[in-house]
Amino acid sequence: MLAPCICVTWIVASAALSAENVSLPFEKYVLESNGLEVILSPDHDLPIVAVNIWYHAGPINEAPGRTGFAHLFEHLMFQGSKHVGDDQHVAILSAAGASEINGTTSNDRTNYFATMPANQLELTLWIEADRMGFLFDTLTQEKLDNQRDVVKNERRQSRENRPYGPSDEKMVHTLYPSDHPYYGDVIGSMADLEAATLHDVQEFYLRYYAPANATLTLVGDFEVERAKALIERYFGTLPRRDAPTKRTIETPPIAEERRSTVEEPVALPRIDMGWFSAPAYAPGDAECDVLAFILGAGNSSRLHRRLVYDLEIAQSVEASQNSMAVNSEFHVTVLGRPGVDLGRLEAEIQKVIDEIRQSPPSDKEVQRAKNQLLTLTISQLQLAGGFGGRADLLNRYNQYTGAPGHLAADLARYEEVTPMAVANLAKSLLDNKNRAVVVTVPKK
Amino acid sequence: MTRTSIALSLFLLASITCSTTPNTARPGATTADVDGGDWRATQPTAGPEPQLQAPVPTREILNNGLTVLWVNKNKLPLVSLTVLIRAGSASDPKDRAGLASMVGEMLRSGTKSRTADQINDEIETLGTGLHVSADQDTLELSLTTLTGNLPAALDVIADLLQNPTFPAAELERVRRKQLATLTRMLDDPRTVAGNIFAKAVFGDHPYGHTSLGNHAAVQAMSRKDVVGFYRRNIVPGNTAIIFVGDIDTEAASRATKHALGAWSTPGAGTSPPPSPITQPAQVTLVHKADAPQSQLAVGQLGISRAHPDYFALLLCNAILGGEFTSRINMNLREDKGYTYGAYSSLQLLRGAGTFAVVTGVETTATSAAVAEILKEIAAIREADVSADELEDAKHKYTLSLPGYFQTVQTIAAMVANIYAHDLPLDYYQQVPEKIAAVNIADIRRVAQEHLQPQTLSVVVVGDKSKVVEGLKNLERGTIVELDANGSPLDN
């Protein structure tokens, strides 16, 4: 009864998607004077413009003993540049009507974005260009000390004083050797944050914040020719600095299961399993997403049905493919009910994993995962800027695949996933000997 | 740009005029600019502000009393569907705290023709997920779906509202899960501080308890309680169904009549609770051993959503602590480095509200941070804000509005707000002029009237051994020690 109905709706949805209303048109070029990449995607639906810069730098560029550095530097980018003035960056953009201003650091890149009223495009380009070109002179020990304190508090808030924060960090430390750039989990260690000097900060800026190491993306209500002229005026006049050479990083595979236990002041135990999986947009990445959804997305997923609903030994379940450049991480994370026997909880998780490794999921399960992924992707396209909006997506496609216009291929790769491909992936990926397991035990 | 078939003039979103014709001078770059010449020190001026009218939902009230509200936005094949019932945890009967949350979960746990498992399976196979949540004033069911799947999703939602069977076995499942959630909640210092704060300012008022309730009440809940809440509150006359997205007028109206036109339970739900009584100011400490930060909540009773001072207090809050650039964050984060962020906010409920400053600060900075927060609150009462501060705060709200019309979910939240608080349909169109009307004297007046240092409650969740001496030195009376559940410590 249900199946034919789904086919029909799927066709409707697909038909709508192949129409031009889900395309993401853009133009990409490189500034001759200094190598800055520019992506322009005009769209006059609302009188707003999103400005989004990806610096192709992040923890991936940190040296051992310098964890948390890229993120600390991101904070300093908001402290004011030469012509803008101290503490003025956020103040000016907010008063000009920003609906979103932020910067984020993830393992492979650092981004900065603002969503502004369309008439404030020039202001936004002025302010972004100034910190790309003229931050050096304004970096002071006082600003570094202040933001170091802020970041240490961010670390306390997001890792140390948050339930399961210490366990999350332990997982990363169990997966990676200490000299791996993903070891610091972006935020880094207190000791490394403490050790950062003003000289380090200046060096990092000169090396990684070159125009040729960044991509500027505009999405929204602007005229292309005028935007190009403004970009030339504010960014084209920044001096060329060489882009850093790319490091080759290899992640040592896990050959024997690694296990760690963390005691935390929490009432509910947790089991987190992590495997290294296919890098972002590489073959196998889409299958990992589909597998994650079948295992853990929503109340109808396998882990939820079995552990939360049928057995009532878990409070919540999660399965995820965290896609990154060097390698991705595939996680199965289960929060147990208070007092549950951890041996039993893990055995039941193992049964669910074994089942999908032994026989392919049903067509319906695969279709459901695809439908969920499609709805999420289309939902994200609503936003011009901000976290994961169109400007972020164009930049993401650009950094990971070299093609900002990867949307159609991105949707298509999910469409091509078959139940057999998911089963094969599960079989090769979810081997116990290749995983790290972190068990959180309530401290009483 | 927009599909003409849906470009009905009823919907302002479909007839937005985007006039951005900036006329700023743009001198070309010269080689002299390369060193960052003086021209860069001049902040560019903006062109004319874009003219944009906020979306106004269309409303139809069906014969059975059900309110239907919709906004057309057809840029993408997406629709957000929200069911908003004007009854939340403030409608929980005495000794049954947590009932509204439980009823929300029970609605998705079985109907005359669908089991809980079938409901989840059907909704999720459509590519969406059903979110159910209860706050003090409302119970909400929502999902976002591709346009083609809306009829099937609406069919399930209509079934949940009209034909729930509240199976006894499912009630036990929901109870056990909610009890575990209550236990888990105590591990998060932010949640604990929020719960203790609500109790401190509302006391035994219906707004004083978390929507999840407490262990004793959830243990005691019977199927009869669930059915009673459903019959009293989940009735067409107390419910709105909200569509935002790729759906035209006729479709929204026709589909709702088809799915819910026969829903005929009489009643109009419960009224907002009476005004709360101001509780005595106190400092409350919840000990969390070895906590690296102290979680703070500093505040008091505020105003309800309908209060005439709303816009002035909103701007006052924006200057004081509502934004990154507000006085409190600039002081605690950017000057002192005590925290990753410190913000104040107004909680605006149907029958009352709160003002609260919330932050997590380094343990050693606990009492200093409280003192700075109290100082900032005193300062905004004692002296006029500057003209620039007020102007910037106004711009933050009015100029940024179009950014919130991007997604079907944010527009749906605005429409839900209109229904929950009985606001006029064109409320968001009126916002700019109401904000423009506020002046410096208004800010001072509302600060003095609604921010009362002598009735401020201070809640601290942190390591007692490291913070208690500093808190005593604040000289704000006896320090009341509670456990994370809000029960007095017996020592």
Short mmCIF file of C-alpha atoms in Angstrom, two decimals, chain B residues 170-327:
data_model
loop_
_atom_site.label_atom_id
_atom_site.label_comp_id
_atom_site.label_asym_id
_atom_site.label_seq_id
_atom_site.Cartn_x
_atom_site.Cartn_y
_atom_site.Cartn_z
CA GLU B 170 3.15 3.08 24.36
CA LEU B 171 2.41 5.23 27.39
CA GLU B 172 4.80 3.08 29.42
CA ARG B 173 7.50 3.45 26.75
CA VAL B 174 7.05 7.21 26.61
CA ARG B 175 7.10 7.42 30.41
CA ARG B 176 10.35 5.42 30.69
CA LYS B 177 12.01 7.54 28.02
CA GLN B 178 10.87 10.82 29.57
CA LEU B 179 12.16 9.70 32.99
CA ALA B 180 15.56 9.00 31.44
CA THR B 181 15.48 12.42 29.75
CA LEU B 182 14.79 14.03 33.13
CA THR B 183 17.79 12.20 34.58
CA ARG B 184 19.99 13.15 31.64
CA MET B 185 18.96 16.81 31.84
CA LEU B 186 20.75 17.15 35.18
CA ASP B 187 24.12 16.50 33.52
CA ASP B 188 24.02 19.72 31.50
CA PRO B 189 24.81 22.82 33.59
CA ARG B 190 23.04 25.14 31.13
CA THR B 191 19.79 23.21 31.41
CA VAL B 192 20.11 22.99 35.18
CA ALA B 193 20.71 26.74 35.50
CA GLY B 194 17.69 27.45 33.26
CA ASN B 195 15.40 25.17 35.27
CA ILE B 196 16.52 26.59 38.62
CA PHE B 197 16.15 30.12 37.29
CA ALA B 198 12.56 29.51 36.18
CA LYS B 199 11.78 28.15 39.62
CA ALA B 200 13.49 31.10 41.31
CA VAL B 201 11.51 33.77 39.44
CA PHE B 202 8.14 32.01 38.97
CA GLY B 203 7.94 29.96 42.17
CA ASP B 204 4.90 27.65 42.04
CA HIS B 205 3.35 29.49 39.07
CA PRO B 206 2.54 27.25 36.03
CA TYR B 207 5.54 28.80 34.19
CA GLY B 208 7.87 27.68 36.98
CA HIS B 209 8.43 24.10 35.86
CA THR B 210 10.23 22.67 32.85
CA SER B 211 7.97 21.23 30.17
CA LEU B 212 9.48 17.80 30.84
CA GLY B 213 8.08 17.88 34.36
CA ASN B 214 9.66 15.96 37.26
CA HIS B 215 10.17 12.33 38.21
CA ALA B 216 7.28 12.08 40.66
CA ALA B 217 4.74 13.66 38.31
CA VAL B 218 5.83 11.60 35.29
CA GLN B 219 5.72 8.43 37.40
CA ALA B 220 2.18 9.29 38.45
CA MET B 221 0.85 10.08 34.98
CA SER B 222 -2.08 7.91 33.89
CA ARG B 223 -3.68 7.32 30.52
CA LYS B 224 -6.66 9.24 31.87
CA ASP B 225 -4.46 12.31 32.36
CA VAL B 226 -3.30 12.07 28.75
CA VAL B 227 -6.81 11.67 27.37
CA GLY B 228 -8.03 14.52 29.56
CA PHE B 229 -5.39 16.94 28.26
CA TYR B 230 -6.15 15.87 24.71
CA ARG B 231 -9.89 16.42 25.09
CA ARG B 232 -9.54 19.78 26.82
CA ASN B 233 -6.82 21.32 24.70
CA ILE B 234 -6.26 19.59 21.39
CA VAL B 235 -9.40 20.86 19.75
CA PRO B 236 -9.91 22.70 16.45
CA GLY B 237 -10.87 25.94 18.22
CA ASN B 238 -7.47 26.01 19.96
CA THR B 239 -5.33 24.96 16.98
CA ALA B 240 -3.76 26.49 13.90
CA ILE B 241 -2.35 24.67 10.91
CA ILE B 242 0.35 26.66 9.15
CA PHE B 243 1.66 26.10 5.62
CA VAL B 244 4.65 28.03 4.31
CA GLY B 245 6.24 27.36 0.97
CA ASP B 246 5.38 26.00 -2.41
CA ILE B 247 1.62 25.78 -1.97
CA ASP B 248 -1.06 28.01 -3.42
CA THR B 249 -4.16 29.43 -1.76
CA GLU B 250 -6.66 26.93 -3.02
CA ALA B 251 -4.45 23.95 -2.29
CA ALA B 252 -3.85 24.94 1.35
CA SER B 253 -7.51 25.57 2.01
CA ARG B 254 -8.81 22.58 0.08
CA ALA B 255 -6.30 20.13 1.53
CA THR B 256 -7.00 21.25 5.09
CA LYS B 257 -10.76 21.03 4.67
CA HIS B 258 -10.39 17.57 3.22
CA ALA B 259 -8.04 16.35 5.94
CA LEU B 260 -9.38 18.16 9.00
CA GLY B 261 -12.77 19.63 8.12
CA ALA B 262 -14.61 16.83 9.92
CA TRP B 263 -12.60 17.23 13.15
CA SER B 264 -15.36 18.33 15.48
CA THR B 265 -14.25 18.19 19.12
CA PRO B 266 -15.86 21.19 20.86
CA GLY B 267 -13.93 23.57 23.11
CA ALA B 268 -11.53 26.45 23.02
CA GLY B 269 -8.64 25.25 25.17
CA THR B 270 -7.27 26.83 28.32
CA SER B 271 -6.58 30.50 28.96
CA PRO B 272 -3.11 31.88 29.68
CA PRO B 273 -2.16 31.57 33.34
CA PRO B 274 -2.68 34.49 35.76
CA SER B 275 0.12 36.96 36.48
CA PRO B 276 2.88 35.50 38.62
CA ILE B 277 3.83 36.90 42.01
CA THR B 278 7.30 38.43 42.27
CA GLN B 279 9.55 36.08 44.24
CA PRO B 280 12.09 37.37 46.74
CA ALA B 281 15.51 38.02 45.20
CA GLN B 282 18.11 35.45 46.14
CA VAL B 283 21.40 33.90 45.19
CA THR B 284 21.04 30.20 44.42
CA LEU B 285 24.02 27.88 44.19
CA VAL B 286 24.01 24.40 42.67
CA HIS B 287 27.25 22.58 43.40
CA LYS B 288 28.95 20.83 40.50
CA ALA B 289 32.24 19.30 41.63
CA ASP B 290 35.32 20.27 39.61
CA ALA B 291 33.31 22.32 37.11
CA PRO B 292 35.80 24.28 34.95
CA GLN B 293 33.17 26.97 34.36
CA SER B 294 30.30 28.39 36.37
CA GLN B 295 27.02 28.62 34.54
CA LEU B 296 25.18 31.82 35.44
CA ALA B 297 21.61 33.00 35.04
CA VAL B 298 20.87 36.47 36.38
CA GLY B 299 17.44 37.98 35.95
CA GLN B 300 13.86 38.47 37.04
CA LEU B 301 10.23 38.50 35.95
CA GLY B 302 9.72 40.42 32.74
CA ILE B 303 6.79 41.38 30.60
CA SER B 304 4.31 39.36 28.61
CA ARG B 305 4.30 39.49 24.82
CA ALA B 306 1.28 41.78 24.80
CA HIS B 307 2.80 44.48 27.07
CA PRO B 308 2.91 47.97 25.49
CA ASP B 309 6.59 48.38 26.49
CA TYR B 310 7.61 45.42 24.34
CA PHE B 311 9.48 47.28 21.59
CA ALA B 312 11.24 49.69 23.95
CA LEU B 313 12.37 46.84 26.19
CA LEU B 314 13.49 44.84 23.16
CA LEU B 315 15.78 47.69 22.11
CA CYS B 316 16.92 48.25 25.68
CA ASN B 317 17.87 44.58 25.83
CA ALA B 318 19.70 44.82 22.50
CA ILE B 319 21.87 47.63 23.88
CA LEU B 320 22.40 45.92 27.21
CA GLY B 321 23.02 42.32 26.27
CA GLY B 322 21.02 40.90 23.37
CA GLU B 323 23.75 41.10 20.72
CA PHE B 324 27.42 40.25 20.26
CA THR B 325 28.24 43.98 20.36
CA SER B 326 26.04 44.69 23.40
CA ARG B 327 27.52 46.10 26.58
#
